[in-house]
Amino acid sequence: MSKFWAANDDSSSSSSSSDGSSSSSDSSAAPAKAGDNRWVMDSDSDSEESVRVVKSAKTRAFEAFEANVKSLRNAMRNNDHKTLMEEFDTLTKAMAKSKKVFQDNGGIPRFLVRMLCDLEDHVLKCLADKASFKKLKPAQGRALNRMKLSLKKHNEVYKGIMEEYRKNPVISESDASSSSDSDSDSSDSDEEKSDDDKSSSSSSDSSAEKKPTKKKKAADSDSDSDSDDSDASSNWDNDSDSDSSDDDSDAGDTGELKGRARWLKRVEVVTVKTQKDKVGRSEERKRAKAEAAELKAQQDEEAKEKGALKEEELTPSSIQMKALEIISSRGRKGSDPKVLLGQLEALSTLAERFGPRVEIPVLMHVITAQFDMQRTIDDYMETPMWRSCAGYIERIGAILDAGEGWKIGPMTGEEAELANDMMMSTLNGGKGKGKMNKGMGMGSGAEGAMSAMAAEEKLINPHTGDVETEDERMERLRQERESKMSPEELKTIRVPGALSQFLTRLDEEYNKSLQRISPHSIDYVMRLRDEVKLVELLTVFQRYFERVESPSEGAMLAELKVEHLYYRHDSIVMQVAQATEAKANDAEEEASPAEATKEVVDMADKISDMCTYVYQHGSDRQKTRAMLCHIFHHAIHDRFLEARDLLLMSHLQETIPVTGDISTMILFNRTMVTLGLAAFRLGKIWDAHQCLSDICSGRVRELLAQGVSSGRFSDKTPEQEKAEKRRQIPYHQHLNADLLEACHLISAMLLEVPNMAAAGVDDNPNSRRTRVQSRTFRKYHDIYDRQIFTGPPEQTRDFVMVASKAL
């Protein structure tokens, strides 16, 4: 049956059934309307229902954003933070996919900017309400915290647009029409219900009213589509005026209102566009920055004046209490390490007038604060700060080496307890509060009250009976303690920390700086000049520890000094000595060549003396490293026999694999390679091959700590790679890898070629001549023989292979 007759049958059946009962008319109302719609109005409505609607990318994105915004508003209204987080993730993904739409339409819509601002305000408001936050479920609390972080990260891109919106918030037409749409929907539903009631009571009235109702519905649908287009165009900043005017003319005066809202009074929203004053805003920002900088400088000056000590009121005890006050604030939240370091440096200048007993403890605190500036193990001390730290240590060394008998000792229990009491007194703000705090800390209310009453009493000098301040009392107690000390105790300064550890840390920071600075820059060359100063400091404090009979610490410093001298050839030592002397004494004449030669000759004896001192008083690790440095120094001066004897007598080749110290293993590899080069220079081919074969047959750069392997299939973890980078040798101590390969392959060639020639003549397979001397050389030789086309040699290995073929 055709559609025409089917529609007529449906309408006739629905009309006949409506006469019978009202329930049947309700069930057949929908198909009757569908039949009328096809032929009464026009045929476009049927085609629109059956044909797929094609929407532009802009329309699809707009509809998706509207749905997301509606869900976000509902979640905000219900305080459902978990749903809010999920919907926000959906919104961010949709915005990321619609970047092309944003670019084509001049940016993101205004209602999205408003939504982002409202979300930010909502999250901050919820987090500010601590009582409500504690009552949230764990999942909701986590979602709220995550929402805060996600918003901060996502809104960073739209920060400027959001600031502009907050200055001039404008409600878009789509937001204004959303409320009217909801009202019109409710009115439409009411009208439909009333129409259904009327149709159930009278079928003739319903059939008579079908045609005008359908005309009204069609007009409403047209106006809805036009209003959607106008809303979409109003929410994109880049639409032209002609498009918006066409949409408004098509929609009419009441195009965006439906149902009962048509006859209500309209509230027109006037959008005011503000002209952006870029020059004025930039001037405002500059002025605000200048005011903030001035305010900060003023606050710093006030803090400095507040914490400064008056010179006329300075006493040794006041300086000690001020130093303890500064130290007690280290590591606290909100404290700036640079400010504390500056205060300690200023205090060390003031303490100089009161002698070494006051100055040296402050200097030790300054050095500790400088080392604390490096937060992680990979950070290194900058060159200016390193030189400043070395200067403070040099000042301590000058005092100890002046010949007055000053010594430094660790703090005793009594000294530490006194320092804690002084620190508590300074922290609690003055007189008697340290005692009060101590009584309160014991947990007894009576004792706390008694100590509080004692705090209100005035301090009385028991000798004179006069009233004294807290500073006067501390100074009097200090003088009484010093009067009871013996002369030897007066010359011993009790300080926190150890000088040997400071020097070791200073040496580590110097090596780390050489690892981080580019070796091809002038900064690296300038940094190498500081090694002379470091060696001088080690010499001064080694002499001091020998004087105070502390051989273990002296051996530690002697071993560090050897590690800074062992790799230098006599020619380099001569040039460094001349440059140092010329820089120190510009007005004087330079050293004569005879004196320089005498210094070079003494270097071997100096290295030997320091190593002997370490052999006597050092630990096992220090002895091993000193022995390896001694062998290395012999080898670079072609004293092969002395170096070989030291190596064989120490049995280091047997004990090194079980030491477990990777840095010592690296030093052993460097020593063996240098020993092989010395043997090669002296023509000892077999000895050179024995020394070089183990190292040069594998990963030379890794074994010598002259580089990190960067293979694709490396199984090292990130922590292992970082540890390997920390063990790298500074660039000026590197050994030439090409020279090592050449010496190794040449010595192997001179040993293998006669064997290969003899193997072709000798029929005895067990002969010594047929034994392989170097498997590495044999492998390279076989690879070279298998090559079909061989060009001219380019690398060191190619030259050696060509020479072996010629032999």
PDB file of C-alpha atoms in Angstrom, residues 121-241:
ATOM      1  CA  ASP A 121      36.402  30.504  41.993  1.00  0.00           C
ATOM      2  CA  HIS A 122      34.368  27.446  43.003  1.00  0.00           C
ATOM      3  CA  VAL A 123      37.446  25.318  43.712  1.00  0.00           C
ATOM      4  CA  LEU A 124      39.149  28.078  45.712  1.00  0.00           C
ATOM      5  CA  LYS A 125      35.986  28.639  47.715  1.00  0.00           C
ATOM      6  CA  CYS A 126      35.647  24.926  48.535  1.00  0.00           C
ATOM      7  CA  LEU A 127      39.299  24.655  49.567  1.00  0.00           C
ATOM      8  CA  ALA A 128      39.034  27.759  51.749  1.00  0.00           C
ATOM      9  CA  ASP A 129      36.190  26.195  53.726  1.00  0.00           C
ATOM     10  CA  LYS A 130      38.316  23.906  55.897  1.00  0.00           C
ATOM     11  CA  ALA A 131      35.405  22.593  57.973  1.00  0.00           C
ATOM     12  CA  SER A 132      33.484  21.412  54.938  1.00  0.00           C
ATOM     13  CA  PHE A 133      36.620  20.024  53.349  1.00  0.00           C
ATOM     14  CA  LYS A 134      37.278  17.785  56.357  1.00  0.00           C
ATOM     15  CA  LYS A 135      33.766  16.336  56.097  1.00  0.00           C
ATOM     16  CA  LEU A 136      34.239  15.277  52.482  1.00  0.00           C
ATOM     17  CA  LYS A 137      34.739  11.668  51.556  1.00  0.00           C
ATOM     18  CA  PRO A 138      38.324  10.698  50.650  1.00  0.00           C
ATOM     19  CA  ALA A 139      37.455  10.306  46.968  1.00  0.00           C
ATOM     20  CA  GLN A 140      35.795  13.724  46.867  1.00  0.00           C
ATOM     21  CA  GLY A 141      38.707  15.376  48.676  1.00  0.00           C
ATOM     22  CA  ARG A 142      41.234  13.848  46.301  1.00  0.00           C
ATOM     23  CA  ALA A 143      39.137  14.930  43.332  1.00  0.00           C
ATOM     24  CA  LEU A 144      39.011  18.496  44.666  1.00  0.00           C
ATOM     25  CA  ASN A 145      42.782  18.651  45.159  1.00  0.00           C
ATOM     26  CA  ARG A 146      43.361  17.191  41.722  1.00  0.00           C
ATOM     27  CA  MET A 147      40.881  19.671  40.290  1.00  0.00           C
ATOM     28  CA  LYS A 148      42.913  22.526  41.749  1.00  0.00           C
ATOM     29  CA  LEU A 149      46.130  21.300  40.122  1.00  0.00           C
ATOM     30  CA  SER A 150      44.454  20.545  36.795  1.00  0.00           C
ATOM     31  CA  LEU A 151      42.835  23.980  36.693  1.00  0.00           C
ATOM     32  CA  LYS A 152      46.122  25.716  37.464  1.00  0.00           C
ATOM     33  CA  LYS A 153      47.877  23.841  34.667  1.00  0.00           C
ATOM     34  CA  HIS A 154      45.062  24.164  32.114  1.00  0.00           C
ATOM     35  CA  ASN A 155      44.230  27.842  32.763  1.00  0.00           C
ATOM     36  CA  GLU A 156      47.828  28.945  32.344  1.00  0.00           C
ATOM     37  CA  VAL A 157      47.251  29.194  28.567  1.00  0.00           C
ATOM     38  CA  TYR A 158      44.081  31.258  28.972  1.00  0.00           C
ATOM     39  CA  LYS A 159      45.364  33.447  31.804  1.00  0.00           C
ATOM     40  CA  GLY A 160      45.233  36.679  29.798  1.00  0.00           C
ATOM     41  CA  ILE A 161      41.700  36.095  28.479  1.00  0.00           C
ATOM     42  CA  MET A 162      40.464  35.223  31.963  1.00  0.00           C
ATOM     43  CA  GLU A 163      41.959  38.393  33.428  1.00  0.00           C
ATOM     44  CA  GLU A 164      40.231  40.458  30.757  1.00  0.00           C
ATOM     45  CA  TYR A 165      36.940  38.726  31.551  1.00  0.00           C
ATOM     46  CA  ARG A 166      37.318  39.353  35.290  1.00  0.00           C
ATOM     47  CA  LYS A 167      37.889  43.059  34.624  1.00  0.00           C
ATOM     48  CA  ASN A 168      34.763  43.311  32.432  1.00  0.00           C
ATOM     49  CA  PRO A 169      32.498  40.270  32.975  1.00  0.00           C
ATOM     50  CA  VAL A 170      29.838  40.049  30.239  1.00  0.00           C
ATOM     51  CA  ILE A 171      27.056  37.426  30.243  1.00  0.00           C
ATOM     52  CA  SER A 172      26.710  35.953  26.765  1.00  0.00           C
ATOM     53  CA  GLU A 173      23.343  35.641  25.032  1.00  0.00           C
ATOM     54  CA  SER A 174      23.492  31.843  25.151  1.00  0.00           C
ATOM     55  CA  ASP A 175      23.733  31.941  28.951  1.00  0.00           C
ATOM     56  CA  ALA A 176      20.846  34.404  29.129  1.00  0.00           C
ATOM     57  CA  SER A 177      18.730  32.331  26.760  1.00  0.00           C
ATOM     58  CA  SER A 178      19.424  29.067  28.606  1.00  0.00           C
ATOM     59  CA  SER A 179      17.130  30.095  31.435  1.00  0.00           C
ATOM     60  CA  SER A 180      14.443  31.226  29.010  1.00  0.00           C
ATOM     61  CA  ASP A 181      14.789  27.940  27.112  1.00  0.00           C
ATOM     62  CA  SER A 182      14.155  25.990  30.294  1.00  0.00           C
ATOM     63  CA  ASP A 183      11.076  28.113  31.018  1.00  0.00           C
ATOM     64  CA  SER A 184       9.795  27.689  27.475  1.00  0.00           C
ATOM     65  CA  ASP A 185      10.328  23.944  27.664  1.00  0.00           C
ATOM     66  CA  SER A 186       8.267  23.755  30.804  1.00  0.00           C
ATOM     67  CA  SER A 187       5.554  25.902  29.220  1.00  0.00           C
ATOM     68  CA  ASP A 188       5.553  23.707  26.110  1.00  0.00           C
ATOM     69  CA  SER A 189       5.126  20.623  28.232  1.00  0.00           C
ATOM     70  CA  ASP A 190       2.211  22.284  30.036  1.00  0.00           C
ATOM     71  CA  GLU A 191       0.583  23.214  26.754  1.00  0.00           C
ATOM     72  CA  GLU A 192       1.008  19.708  25.405  1.00  0.00           C
ATOM     73  CA  LYS A 193      -0.592  18.271  28.519  1.00  0.00           C
ATOM     74  CA  SER A 194      -3.544  20.628  28.207  1.00  0.00           C
ATOM     75  CA  ASP A 195      -3.865  19.787  24.505  1.00  0.00           C
ATOM     76  CA  ASP A 196      -3.892  16.083  25.311  1.00  0.00           C
ATOM     77  CA  ASP A 197      -6.617  16.592  27.897  1.00  0.00           C
ATOM     78  CA  LYS A 198      -8.730  18.520  25.470  1.00  0.00           C
ATOM     79  CA  SER A 199      -8.249  15.922  22.721  1.00  0.00           C
ATOM     80  CA  SER A 200      -9.271  13.104  25.046  1.00  0.00           C
ATOM     81  CA  SER A 201     -12.544  14.875  25.932  1.00  0.00           C
ATOM     82  CA  SER A 202     -13.529  15.950  22.418  1.00  0.00           C
ATOM     83  CA  SER A 203     -12.197  14.326  19.257  1.00  0.00           C
ATOM     84  CA  SER A 204     -13.888  16.759  16.912  1.00  0.00           C
ATOM     85  CA  ASP A 205     -12.232  19.768  18.508  1.00  0.00           C
ATOM     86  CA  SER A 206      -8.824  18.113  18.294  1.00  0.00           C
ATOM     87  CA  SER A 207      -9.242  17.298  14.617  1.00  0.00           C
ATOM     88  CA  ALA A 208     -10.306  20.859  13.912  1.00  0.00           C
ATOM     89  CA  GLU A 209      -7.317  22.328  15.698  1.00  0.00           C
ATOM     90  CA  LYS A 210      -4.638  20.086  14.136  1.00  0.00           C
ATOM     91  CA  LYS A 211      -3.789  22.323  11.227  1.00  0.00           C
ATOM     92  CA  PRO A 212      -3.114  25.603  13.083  1.00  0.00           C
ATOM     93  CA  THR A 213      -1.205  23.721  15.791  1.00  0.00           C
ATOM     94  CA  LYS A 214       1.124  22.179  13.246  1.00  0.00           C
ATOM     95  CA  LYS A 215       1.701  25.491  11.587  1.00  0.00           C
ATOM     96  CA  LYS A 216       2.688  26.954  14.920  1.00  0.00           C
ATOM     97  CA  LYS A 217       5.066  24.044  15.621  1.00  0.00           C
ATOM     98  CA  ALA A 218       6.770  24.472  12.279  1.00  0.00           C
ATOM     99  CA  ALA A 219       7.196  28.183  12.908  1.00  0.00           C
ATOM    100  CA  ASP A 220       8.628  27.450  16.347  1.00  0.00           C
ATOM    101  CA  SER A 221      11.140  24.987  14.939  1.00  0.00           C
ATOM    102  CA  ASP A 222      12.306  27.517  12.371  1.00  0.00           C
ATOM    103  CA  SER A 223      12.699  30.173  15.025  1.00  0.00           C
ATOM    104  CA  ASP A 224      14.638  27.721  17.259  1.00  0.00           C
ATOM    105  CA  SER A 225      17.135  26.926  14.544  1.00  0.00           C
ATOM    106  CA  ASP A 226      17.606  30.610  13.800  1.00  0.00           C
ATOM    107  CA  SER A 227      18.098  31.424  17.465  1.00  0.00           C
ATOM    108  CA  ASP A 228      20.707  28.652  17.811  1.00  0.00           C
ATOM    109  CA  ASP A 229      22.627  30.114  14.904  1.00  0.00           C
ATOM    110  CA  SER A 230      22.461  33.559  16.444  1.00  0.00           C
ATOM    111  CA  ASP A 231      23.619  32.181  19.822  1.00  0.00           C
ATOM    112  CA  ALA A 232      26.507  30.377  18.212  1.00  0.00           C
ATOM    113  CA  SER A 233      27.553  33.470  16.305  1.00  0.00           C
ATOM    114  CA  SER A 234      27.374  35.588  19.455  1.00  0.00           C
ATOM    115  CA  ASN A 235      29.672  33.233  21.321  1.00  0.00           C
ATOM    116  CA  TRP A 236      32.551  33.377  18.815  1.00  0.00           C
ATOM    117  CA  ASP A 237      34.519  36.613  18.696  1.00  0.00           C
ATOM    118  CA  ASN A 238      35.510  36.374  15.042  1.00  0.00           C
ATOM    119  CA  ASP A 239      32.043  36.357  13.355  1.00  0.00           C
ATOM    120  CA  SER A 240      31.358  39.207  10.944  1.00  0.00           C
ATOM    121  CA  ASP A 241      28.679  41.848  11.491  1.00  0.00           C
TER     122      ASP A 241
END
